[in-house]
Amino acid sequence: MLFKKKDIVGILHELGILISFIGIIMMIPVFVGMYFNEQIYYFFYPSFVFIIIGILITKFTKPISIKLKHAMVISALAWLFASLIGAIPFYIGIENFGYVDGVFESMSAWTTTGFTLISDVESLPHTLQFWRSLEQWIGGIGVLVMVISILSKAGASAYYRAEAREEKILPSTTSTVKKIWQIYLLYTSIGVGLLYLCGLSLWEALNICMCGISTGGMSISNSSFPYNDFAKIVMILIMTIGGIVSFAVHHKILTGRWIDDIQTKVAIPIIIITSFILVASSNINPIDAIFTVVSAMTSTGYSTVNIPNLSNLSLAILIIIMMIGGSTGTTTGGIKLIRFVIMVKSFYYKLKEAVYPHNAVIYKKLGNNPLTPNLIVDAYIVGFIYVLHYVLGTLFLISLGYDPFKSIFESVSLVANMGLSVNIVNHDLNPIGKLFGIFSMWVGRLEIIPVYVLIILPMILKIKDSKKVISKKDIVK
């Protein structure tokens, strides 16, 4: 049995803390509404209710020593609960917007995917515009990482790994998380200032930067990113900071050191080559091409061109880039550059083994570090499960009657938490398609494993336990 009663009670205790924190976060748009003289009841009352519910849950449950298996389940449920709770303001505050629509919008925001079912974003009250941005900004770092940074919780290392993070900046996980928040706040402040200097209003700069640095890509404009070339260049920089350069590298730079980062070195030529292909095949402005490629690689999802009007070659290139994603230790999605590099390197070494003498010693290296079998296996497993979900998602969308090529694009964009769209995902999407989209964004954000630990593993273990019971009865007979 995977979890005993004590484990379940302990998991509920942690979720109670999380629910209270989400309630507190939901109170922030209340002050935005007060400033702009807007309705605040669809934030104030749910916020108050969930703060109380969270406190009651923690009062009647007991904490446990958090292990990785607990953290996996808590992480999966945390993102789901955050989306279910975060959907309420959208459901109440937007006319003709169902609760499933609200969950989709909230899941898209928390997971920094950037898809939206809202047809007229500009007509939203400031409270809802800010709520989308705030969810993305916090989601970029991680829901549980936020709790770790505030409470300095025991089991922080397990939580950190459960949210698909491995990189350490400082010796302890808690100090690493706090340092990440400091870097995140610093770059958000700088980004807001630069965008304001580009001619955006302070409100636009704040919201756009929060969604950009988190590589979320939601906008307060119906046109995604309808700003001048200077603003586009600044946003390329912001997206690069959020999705290509890891927090560990930022820490080194900010402390006067430099690190030879293999992911950044790989990303730059990919951006240059693929941008050139977009310019040549789709006849678009070079700045727009770079903007689109960086947006796709970092999973931001901002676009300055009409994606469905791009050539098939350009769309195919974007699909591949979205599949891979950005760097580990960032706010991006996808398989990640480092795993792609590991797979390419391992293939190269396999070719060398095939042509070199049998007794030749081949030193397998990844940059300055050894390329171990564990790293190779991990890269291929994660790569496989992502590709599997890309394929299954494509088949599902095709079964709903959508174009196969567009279905590939949209499925990859959902699972990799990208947000670029060829217009399959919209308010008129089949309700089953919306539920599929919610699931795809959820599993993609957590690199799939935690969700299956929650859903699939208990079922497998239950079946195995039942077989053991049957076999024991047979032995007795």
Coordinates of C-alpha atoms in Angstrom, one line a residue:
M1 CA 0.0 0.0 0.0
L2 CA 1.4 3.4 -1.1
F3 CA -0.2 5.6 1.6
K4 CA -1.4 4.7 5.1
K5 CA -4.0 6.8 7.1
K6 CA -1.2 8.8 8.7
D7 CA 0.2 9.7 5.3
I8 CA -3.2 10.8 4.0
V9 CA -3.7 13.0 7.1
G10 CA -0.3 14.5 6.7
I11 CA -0.9 15.3 3.0
L12 CA -4.2 17.0 3.9
H13 CA -2.4 19.1 6.5
E14 CA 0.1 20.3 3.9
L15 CA -2.8 21.0 1.4
G16 CA -4.6 23.0 4.2
I17 CA -1.6 25.3 4.5
L18 CA -1.6 25.7 0.7
I19 CA -5.3 26.4 0.5
S20 CA -4.9 29.2 3.1
F21 CA -2.0 30.7 1.1
I22 CA -4.0 30.7 -2.1
G23 CA -6.8 32.4 -0.2
I24 CA -4.3 35.1 1.0
I25 CA -3.0 35.6 -2.6
M26 CA -6.6 35.9 -3.8
M27 CA -7.0 38.9 -1.5
I28 CA -4.3 40.9 -3.4
P29 CA -6.6 41.8 -6.4
V30 CA -9.1 43.2 -3.8
F31 CA -6.7 46.1 -3.3
V32 CA -6.5 46.5 -7.1
G33 CA -10.2 46.7 -7.3
M34 CA -10.4 49.2 -4.5
Y35 CA -7.8 51.4 -6.3
F36 CA -9.8 51.2 -9.6
N37 CA -13.2 51.4 -7.9
E38 CA -14.3 48.0 -9.2
Q39 CA -16.3 45.1 -7.9
I40 CA -14.3 43.0 -5.4
Y41 CA -16.8 40.5 -4.1
Y42 CA -15.7 37.7 -6.4
F43 CA -12.3 37.9 -4.8
F44 CA -13.0 39.0 -1.3
Y45 CA -15.6 36.3 -0.3
P46 CA -13.8 33.3 -1.9
S47 CA -10.5 34.5 -0.4
F48 CA -12.1 34.7 3.1
V49 CA -13.7 31.3 2.7
F50 CA -10.6 29.5 1.6
I51 CA -8.4 31.0 4.3
I52 CA -10.8 29.7 6.9
I53 CA -11.1 26.3 5.2
G54 CA -7.3 26.0 5.0
I55 CA -7.0 26.9 8.7
L56 CA -9.6 24.3 9.7
I57 CA -8.0 21.6 7.7
T58 CA -4.6 22.2 9.4
K59 CA -6.2 22.4 12.8
F60 CA -7.8 18.9 12.5
T61 CA -4.8 17.2 10.9
K62 CA -1.2 16.5 11.9
P63 CA 2.0 17.2 10.0
I64 CA 4.3 14.3 8.9
S65 CA 7.9 13.9 7.8
I66 CA 7.7 14.8 4.1
K67 CA 9.3 12.2 1.8
L68 CA 9.4 12.4 -2.0
K69 CA 6.3 10.2 -2.5
H70 CA 4.3 12.6 -0.3
A71 CA 5.7 15.7 -2.1
M72 CA 4.8 14.2 -5.5
V73 CA 1.2 13.8 -4.5
I74 CA 1.0 17.1 -2.7
S75 CA 2.6 18.9 -5.7
A76 CA 0.1 17.4 -8.1
L77 CA -2.9 18.2 -5.9
A78 CA -1.5 21.7 -5.1
W79 CA -1.5 22.7 -8.7
L80 CA -5.0 21.2 -9.3
F81 CA -6.5 22.9 -6.2
A82 CA -4.8 26.2 -7.1
S83 CA -6.6 26.0 -10.5
L84 CA -9.9 24.9 -9.1
I85 CA -9.9 27.8 -6.5
G86 CA -8.4 30.3 -8.9
A87 CA -11.2 29.6 -11.4
I88 CA -13.9 31.1 -9.1
P89 CA -13.2 34.8 -9.9
F90 CA -13.3 34.1 -13.6
Y91 CA -16.5 32.1 -13.3
I92 CA -18.3 34.8 -11.3
G93 CA -16.8 37.8 -12.8
I94 CA -17.1 37.0 -16.5
E95 CA -20.5 36.8 -18.2
N96 CA -21.2 33.5 -20.0
F97 CA -18.0 32.0 -18.7
G98 CA -18.6 28.5 -17.3
Y99 CA -16.7 27.0 -14.4
V100 CA -14.8 24.6 -16.7
D101 CA -13.8 27.7 -18.7
G102 CA -12.6 29.3 -15.5
V103 CA -10.6 26.2 -14.5
F104 CA -9.0 26.1 -17.9
E105 CA -8.1 29.8 -17.7
S106 CA -6.7 29.4 -14.2
M107 CA -4.7 26.2 -15.0
S108 CA -3.3 28.0 -18.0
A109 CA -2.2 30.9 -15.8
W110 CA -0.8 28.9 -12.9
T111 CA 1.1 26.6 -15.2
T112 CA 2.4 29.6 -17.2
T113 CA 1.0 28.1 -20.4
G114 CA -0.7 31.3 -21.6
F115 CA -3.7 29.9 -23.5
T116 CA -6.9 31.9 -23.0
L117 CA -10.6 31.2 -23.6
I118 CA -11.4 34.9 -23.1
S119 CA -12.3 36.5 -26.4
D120 CA -12.0 40.2 -25.2
V121 CA -9.3 40.5 -22.6
E122 CA -9.3 44.3 -22.8
S123 CA -12.9 44.4 -21.6
L124 CA -12.0 42.6 -18.3
P125 CA -11.9 44.6 -15.1
H126 CA -8.5 45.4 -13.8
T127 CA -8.9 42.9 -11.0
L128 CA -9.3 39.9 -13.4
Q129 CA -6.5 41.2 -15.6
F130 CA -4.2 41.4 -12.6
W131 CA -5.3 38.0 -11.3
R132 CA -4.2 36.3 -14.5
S133 CA -0.8 38.0 -14.3
L134 CA -0.4 37.3 -10.6
E135 CA -1.2 33.6 -11.1
Q136 CA 1.4 33.4 -13.9
W137 CA 4.0 35.3 -11.9
I138 CA 3.7 33.0 -8.9
G139 CA 3.3 29.9 -11.1
G140 CA 6.6 30.7 -12.8
I141 CA 8.4 30.0 -9.6
G142 CA 6.1 27.3 -8.3
V143 CA 3.1 27.1 -6.0
L144 CA 4.9 24.9 -3.4
V145 CA 8.2 26.8 -3.8
M146 CA 6.2 29.9 -2.7
V147 CA 5.2 28.1 0.5
I148 CA 8.7 26.8 1.1
S149 CA 10.1 30.4 0.8
I150 CA 7.7 31.8 3.3
L151 CA 7.5 29.0 5.9
S152 CA 11.0 27.4 5.5
K153 CA 9.3 24.1 5.6
A154 CA 10.8 20.7 6.5
G155 CA 10.8 18.5 3.5
A156 CA 11.7 21.4 1.3
S157 CA 14.1 19.3 -0.8
A158 CA 11.3 16.8 -1.6
Y159 CA 8.9 19.6 -2.5
Y160 CA 11.6 21.2 -4.7
R161 CA 12.2 18.0 -6.7
A162 CA 8.4 17.3 -6.9
E163 CA 7.9 20.6 -8.8
A164 CA 10.4 19.4 -11.5
R165 CA 13.4 21.4 -10.0
E166 CA 16.8 20.0 -9.2
E167 CA 19.3 22.9 -9.5
K168 CA 20.8 24.2 -6.3
I169 CA 22.2 27.7 -6.0
L170 CA 23.1 27.5 -2.3
P171 CA 23.7 24.5 0.0
S172 CA 20.2 24.2 1.4
T173 CA 17.0 24.0 -0.6
T174 CA 15.3 26.8 1.5
S175 CA 18.2 29.2 1.0
T176 CA 18.1 28.3 -2.7
V177 CA 14.4 29.1 -3.0
K178 CA 14.8 32.4 -1.2
K179 CA 17.7 33.4 -3.5
I180 CA 15.6 32.5 -6.5
W181 CA 12.8 34.8 -5.2
Q182 CA 15.4 37.6 -4.8
I183 CA 16.6 37.2 -8.4
Y184 CA 13.0 36.9 -9.6
L185 CA 12.0 40.1 -7.9
L186 CA 15.1 42.0 -9.1
Y187 CA 14.5 41.1 -12.7
T188 CA 10.8 41.8 -12.5
S189 CA 11.5 45.3 -11.2
I190 CA 14.1 45.9 -13.9
G191 CA 11.7 44.6 -16.6
V192 CA 8.9 46.8 -15.5
G193 CA 11.1 49.8 -15.6
L194 CA 12.5 49.0 -19.1
L195 CA 9.0 48.4 -20.5
Y196 CA 7.8 51.7 -19.0
L197 CA 10.7 53.5 -20.7
C198 CA 9.6 51.8 -24.0
G199 CA 6.3 53.8 -23.8
L200 CA 4.0 51.4 -22.1
S201 CA 1.8 52.6 -19.2
L202 CA 2.9 51.5 -15.7
W203 CA -0.1 49.1 -15.6
E204 CA 0.8 47.6 -19.0
A205 CA 4.5 47.3 -18.0
L206 CA 3.7 45.6 -14.7
N207 CA 1.3 43.0 -16.1
I208 CA 3.3 42.3 -19.3
C209 CA 6.6 41.9 -17.3
M210 CA 5.0 39.6 -14.7
C211 CA 3.7 37.4 -17.5
G212 CA 7.0 37.7 -19.5
I213 CA 9.5 36.9 -16.7
S214 CA 7.4 33.9 -15.7
T215 CA 7.4 32.8 -19.4
G216 CA 3.6 32.7 -19.1
G217 CA 2.6 35.0 -22.0
M218 CA -0.9 36.2 -21.0
S219 CA -1.6 39.7 -22.0
I220 CA -3.9 42.6 -21.1
S221 CA -4.3 43.2 -24.8
N222 CA -6.3 41.3 -27.4
S223 CA -3.3 41.3 -29.7
S224 CA -0.9 39.5 -27.4
F225 CA 2.0 42.0 -27.7
P226 CA 1.1 45.0 -29.9
Y227 CA 4.0 47.2 -29.0
N228 CA 7.0 48.9 -30.8
D229 CA 10.3 47.3 -31.8
F230 CA 12.1 48.6 -28.8
A231 CA 9.6 47.0 -26.5
K232 CA 9.9 43.8 -28.5
I233 CA 13.7 43.8 -28.0
V234 CA 13.2 44.4 -24.2
M235 CA 10.7 41.5 -24.0
I236 CA 13.1 39.2 -25.9
L237 CA 15.6 40.0 -23.2
I238 CA 13.0 39.4 -20.4
M239 CA 11.9 36.1 -22.0
T240 CA 15.6 35.0 -22.4
I241 CA 16.2 35.8 -18.7
G242 CA 13.2 33.8 -17.6
G243 CA 13.5 30.8 -19.9
I244 CA 17.0 30.3 -21.2
V245 CA 19.4 31.5 -18.5
S246 CA 19.0 29.5 -15.4
F247 CA 18.8 31.0 -11.9
A248 CA 22.1 29.4 -11.0
V249 CA 23.8 31.3 -13.9
H250 CA 22.0 34.5 -12.8
H251 CA 23.3 34.0 -9.3
K252 CA 26.9 33.6 -10.6
I253 CA 26.6 36.7 -12.8
L254 CA 25.1 38.8 -10.0
T255 CA 27.9 37.8 -7.6
G256 CA 30.6 38.7 -10.1
R257 CA 31.3 35.3 -11.5
W258 CA 30.7 33.6 -14.8
I259 CA 29.6 30.1 -15.5
D260 CA 30.2 28.2 -18.7
D261 CA 26.5 27.1 -19.2
I262 CA 26.0 24.5 -21.9
Q263 CA 22.3 25.2 -22.2
T264 CA 22.8 28.9 -23.0
K265 CA 25.6 28.0 -25.5
V266 CA 23.2 25.6 -27.3
A267 CA 20.2 27.9 -27.2
I268 CA 21.9 30.9 -28.9
P269 CA 22.8 29.1 -32.2
I270 CA 19.3 27.4 -32.3
I271 CA 17.6 30.8 -32.0
I272 CA 19.8 32.3 -34.7
I273 CA 19.3 29.5 -37.2
T274 CA 15.6 29.0 -36.6
S275 CA 14.9 32.7 -36.8
F276 CA 16.7 32.9 -40.1
I277 CA 14.4 30.0 -41.4
L278 CA 11.3 31.9 -40.2
V279 CA 12.4 35.1 -42.0
A280 CA 13.2 33.1 -45.2
S281 CA 10.1 30.8 -45.3
S282 CA 7.5 33.2 -43.9
N283 CA 8.8 36.6 -45.0
I284 CA 8.5 38.2 -41.6
N285 CA 10.5 41.0 -39.9
P286 CA 13.8 39.6 -38.3
I287 CA 12.8 41.1 -34.9
D288 CA 9.4 39.4 -35.1
A289 CA 11.2 36.1 -36.1
I290 CA 13.6 36.3 -33.1
F291 CA 10.7 37.3 -30.9
T292 CA 8.6 34.3 -32.0
V293 CA 11.4 31.8 -31.7
V294 CA 12.4 33.0 -28.2
S295 CA 8.8 33.0 -27.2
A296 CA 8.4 29.4 -28.4
M297 CA 11.7 28.2 -26.8
T298 CA 11.0 29.8 -23.5
S299 CA 7.3 28.6 -23.4
T300 CA 6.2 32.3 -23.1
G301 CA 3.7 32.2 -25.9
Y302 CA 3.7 35.9 -26.8
S303 CA 3.3 36.5 -30.5
T304 CA 3.8 39.5 -32.7
V305 CA 2.8 37.6 -35.9
N306 CA -0.3 35.7 -37.0
I307 CA 0.9 32.1 -36.1
P308 CA -1.7 30.3 -38.4
N309 CA -0.5 32.4 -41.4
L310 CA 3.1 31.2 -41.1
S311 CA 4.4 28.7 -43.6
N312 CA 4.2 25.0 -42.8
L313 CA 8.0 24.9 -42.5
S314 CA 7.9 27.7 -39.9
L315 CA 5.2 25.9 -38.0
A316 CA 7.2 22.7 -38.1
I317 CA 10.3 24.4 -36.8
L318 CA 8.2 26.0 -33.9
I319 CA 6.8 22.6 -33.1
I320 CA 10.3 21.1 -32.6
I321 CA 11.4 24.1 -30.6
M322 CA 8.3 23.9 -28.4
M323 CA 8.9 20.2 -27.8
I324 CA 12.4 20.8 -26.5
G325 CA 11.6 24.0 -24.5
G326 CA 14.1 26.1 -22.6
S327 CA 16.7 25.5 -19.8
T328 CA 16.4 23.6 -16.5
G329 CA 16.4 25.9 -13.5
T330 CA 14.2 28.4 -15.3
T331 CA 10.5 29.1 -15.5
T332 CA 10.1 27.4 -18.9
G333 CA 8.4 24.2 -20.0
G334 CA 9.0 21.3 -22.4
I335 CA 11.6 18.5 -22.3
K336 CA 14.4 21.0 -21.6
L337 CA 17.5 21.8 -23.5
I338 CA 19.9 19.9 -21.2
R339 CA 18.0 16.6 -21.8
F340 CA 18.0 17.3 -25.6
V341 CA 21.8 17.8 -25.4
I342 CA 22.2 14.6 -23.4
M343 CA 20.2 12.6 -25.9
V344 CA 22.3 14.0 -28.8
K345 CA 25.6 13.4 -27.0
S346 CA 24.6 9.9 -26.0
F347 CA 23.8 9.2 -29.7
Y348 CA 27.1 10.6 -30.7
Y349 CA 29.0 8.4 -28.2
K350 CA 26.9 5.3 -29.4
L351 CA 28.2 6.0 -32.9
K352 CA 31.8 6.2 -31.6
E353 CA 31.4 2.9 -29.8
A354 CA 30.1 1.3 -33.1
V355 CA 33.2 2.3 -35.1
Y356 CA 36.0 2.2 -32.5
P357 CA 37.8 -0.9 -31.5
H358 CA 36.0 -3.1 -28.9
N359 CA 38.6 -2.4 -26.2
A360 CA 38.7 1.3 -26.8
V361 CA 38.0 3.5 -23.7
I362 CA 35.6 6.3 -24.6
Y363 CA 35.2 9.1 -22.0
K364 CA 31.6 10.4 -22.1
K365 CA 31.4 14.0 -21.1
L366 CA 28.7 16.6 -20.8
G367 CA 30.6 19.9 -20.8
N368 CA 33.2 19.5 -18.0
N369 CA 31.2 16.8 -16.2
P370 CA 30.9 13.1 -16.8
L371 CA 27.9 11.9 -18.8
T372 CA 26.7 9.1 -16.5
P373 CA 24.2 6.3 -17.5
N374 CA 21.7 7.7 -14.9
L375 CA 21.7 11.0 -16.7
I376 CA 21.2 9.4 -20.1
V377 CA 18.3 7.1 -18.8
D378 CA 16.6 10.1 -17.1
A379 CA 16.8 12.2 -20.2
Y380 CA 15.3 9.4 -22.4
I381 CA 12.6 8.6 -19.9
V382 CA 11.4 12.2 -19.6
G383 CA 11.8 12.7 -23.3
F384 CA 9.7 9.6 -24.0
I385 CA 6.8 10.5 -21.7
Y386 CA 6.6 14.0 -23.1
V387 CA 6.6 12.7 -26.7
L388 CA 4.0 10.1 -25.8
H389 CA 1.8 12.8 -24.5
Y390 CA 2.4 15.0 -27.5
V391 CA 1.3 12.1 -29.7
L392 CA -1.7 11.1 -27.6
G393 CA -2.8 14.7 -27.4
T394 CA -2.5 15.0 -31.2
L395 CA -4.6 11.9 -31.7
F396 CA -7.2 13.2 -29.3
L397 CA -7.6 16.5 -31.1
I398 CA -7.8 14.7 -34.4
S399 CA -10.6 12.6 -33.0
L400 CA -12.5 15.8 -32.3
G401 CA -12.3 16.7 -36.0
Y402 CA -9.4 19.1 -36.1
D403 CA -6.7 19.3 -38.8
P404 CA -3.8 16.8 -38.1
F405 CA -1.0 19.3 -38.5
K406 CA -2.7 21.9 -36.4
S407 CA -3.5 19.3 -33.8
I408 CA 0.2 18.5 -33.5
F409 CA 1.0 22.1 -32.9
E410 CA -1.8 22.6 -30.3
S411 CA -1.0 19.4 -28.5
V412 CA 2.7 20.2 -28.1
S413 CA 1.8 23.8 -27.1
L414 CA -0.5 22.5 -24.3
V415 CA 1.7 19.7 -22.9
A416 CA 4.9 21.9 -23.1
N417 CA 3.1 24.8 -21.5
M418 CA 3.8 27.1 -24.4
G419 CA 0.6 28.9 -25.3
L420 CA 1.3 29.6 -28.9
S421 CA -1.9 28.7 -30.9
V422 CA -3.2 27.9 -34.3
N423 CA -6.7 28.8 -33.0
I424 CA -8.0 25.4 -32.0
V425 CA -8.0 26.4 -28.3
N426 CA -10.7 29.1 -27.9
H427 CA -14.0 29.6 -26.1
D428 CA -15.9 27.4 -28.7
L429 CA -13.6 24.4 -28.1
N430 CA -15.5 21.2 -27.3
P431 CA -16.0 20.9 -23.5
I432 CA -14.2 17.5 -23.6
G433 CA -11.3 19.3 -25.4
K434 CA -11.2 21.9 -22.6
L435 CA -10.9 19.1 -20.0
F436 CA -8.2 17.5 -22.1
G437 CA -6.4 20.9 -22.2
I438 CA -6.6 21.3 -18.4
F439 CA -5.1 17.8 -17.9
S440 CA -2.4 18.4 -20.5
M441 CA -1.2 21.7 -18.9
W442 CA -1.3 20.1 -15.5
V443 CA 0.8 17.1 -16.3
G444 CA 3.2 19.2 -18.5
R445 CA 3.9 21.7 -15.8
L446 CA 5.0 19.0 -13.3
E447 CA 6.9 17.0 -15.9
I448 CA 4.2 14.3 -15.8
I449 CA 5.6 12.0 -13.1
P450 CA 3.9 13.5 -10.0
V451 CA 0.4 13.4 -11.6
Y452 CA 0.9 9.7 -12.3
V453 CA 2.2 9.0 -8.8
L454 CA -1.2 10.5 -7.7
I455 CA -3.4 8.8 -10.2
I456 CA -1.8 5.6 -11.7
L457 CA 0.6 4.2 -9.1
P458 CA -2.0 3.6 -6.4
M459 CA -4.1 1.7 -8.9
I460 CA -1.2 -0.5 -9.9
L461 CA -0.2 -1.2 -6.4
K462 CA -3.8 -2.0 -5.4
I463 CA -4.0 -4.5 -8.3
K464 CA -0.7 -6.1 -7.2
D465 CA -1.9 -6.3 -3.6
S466 CA -5.1 -8.0 -4.7
K467 CA -3.1 -10.5 -6.7
K468 CA -0.9 -11.3 -3.7
V469 CA -4.0 -11.9 -1.6
I470 CA -5.4 -14.3 -4.2
S471 CA -2.1 -16.2 -4.5
K472 CA -1.9 -16.6 -0.7
K473 CA -5.4 -18.1 -0.7
D474 CA -4.4 -20.5 -3.4
I475 CA -1.4 -21.6 -1.3
V476 CA -3.6 -22.3 1.6
K477 CA -5.9 -24.4 -0.5

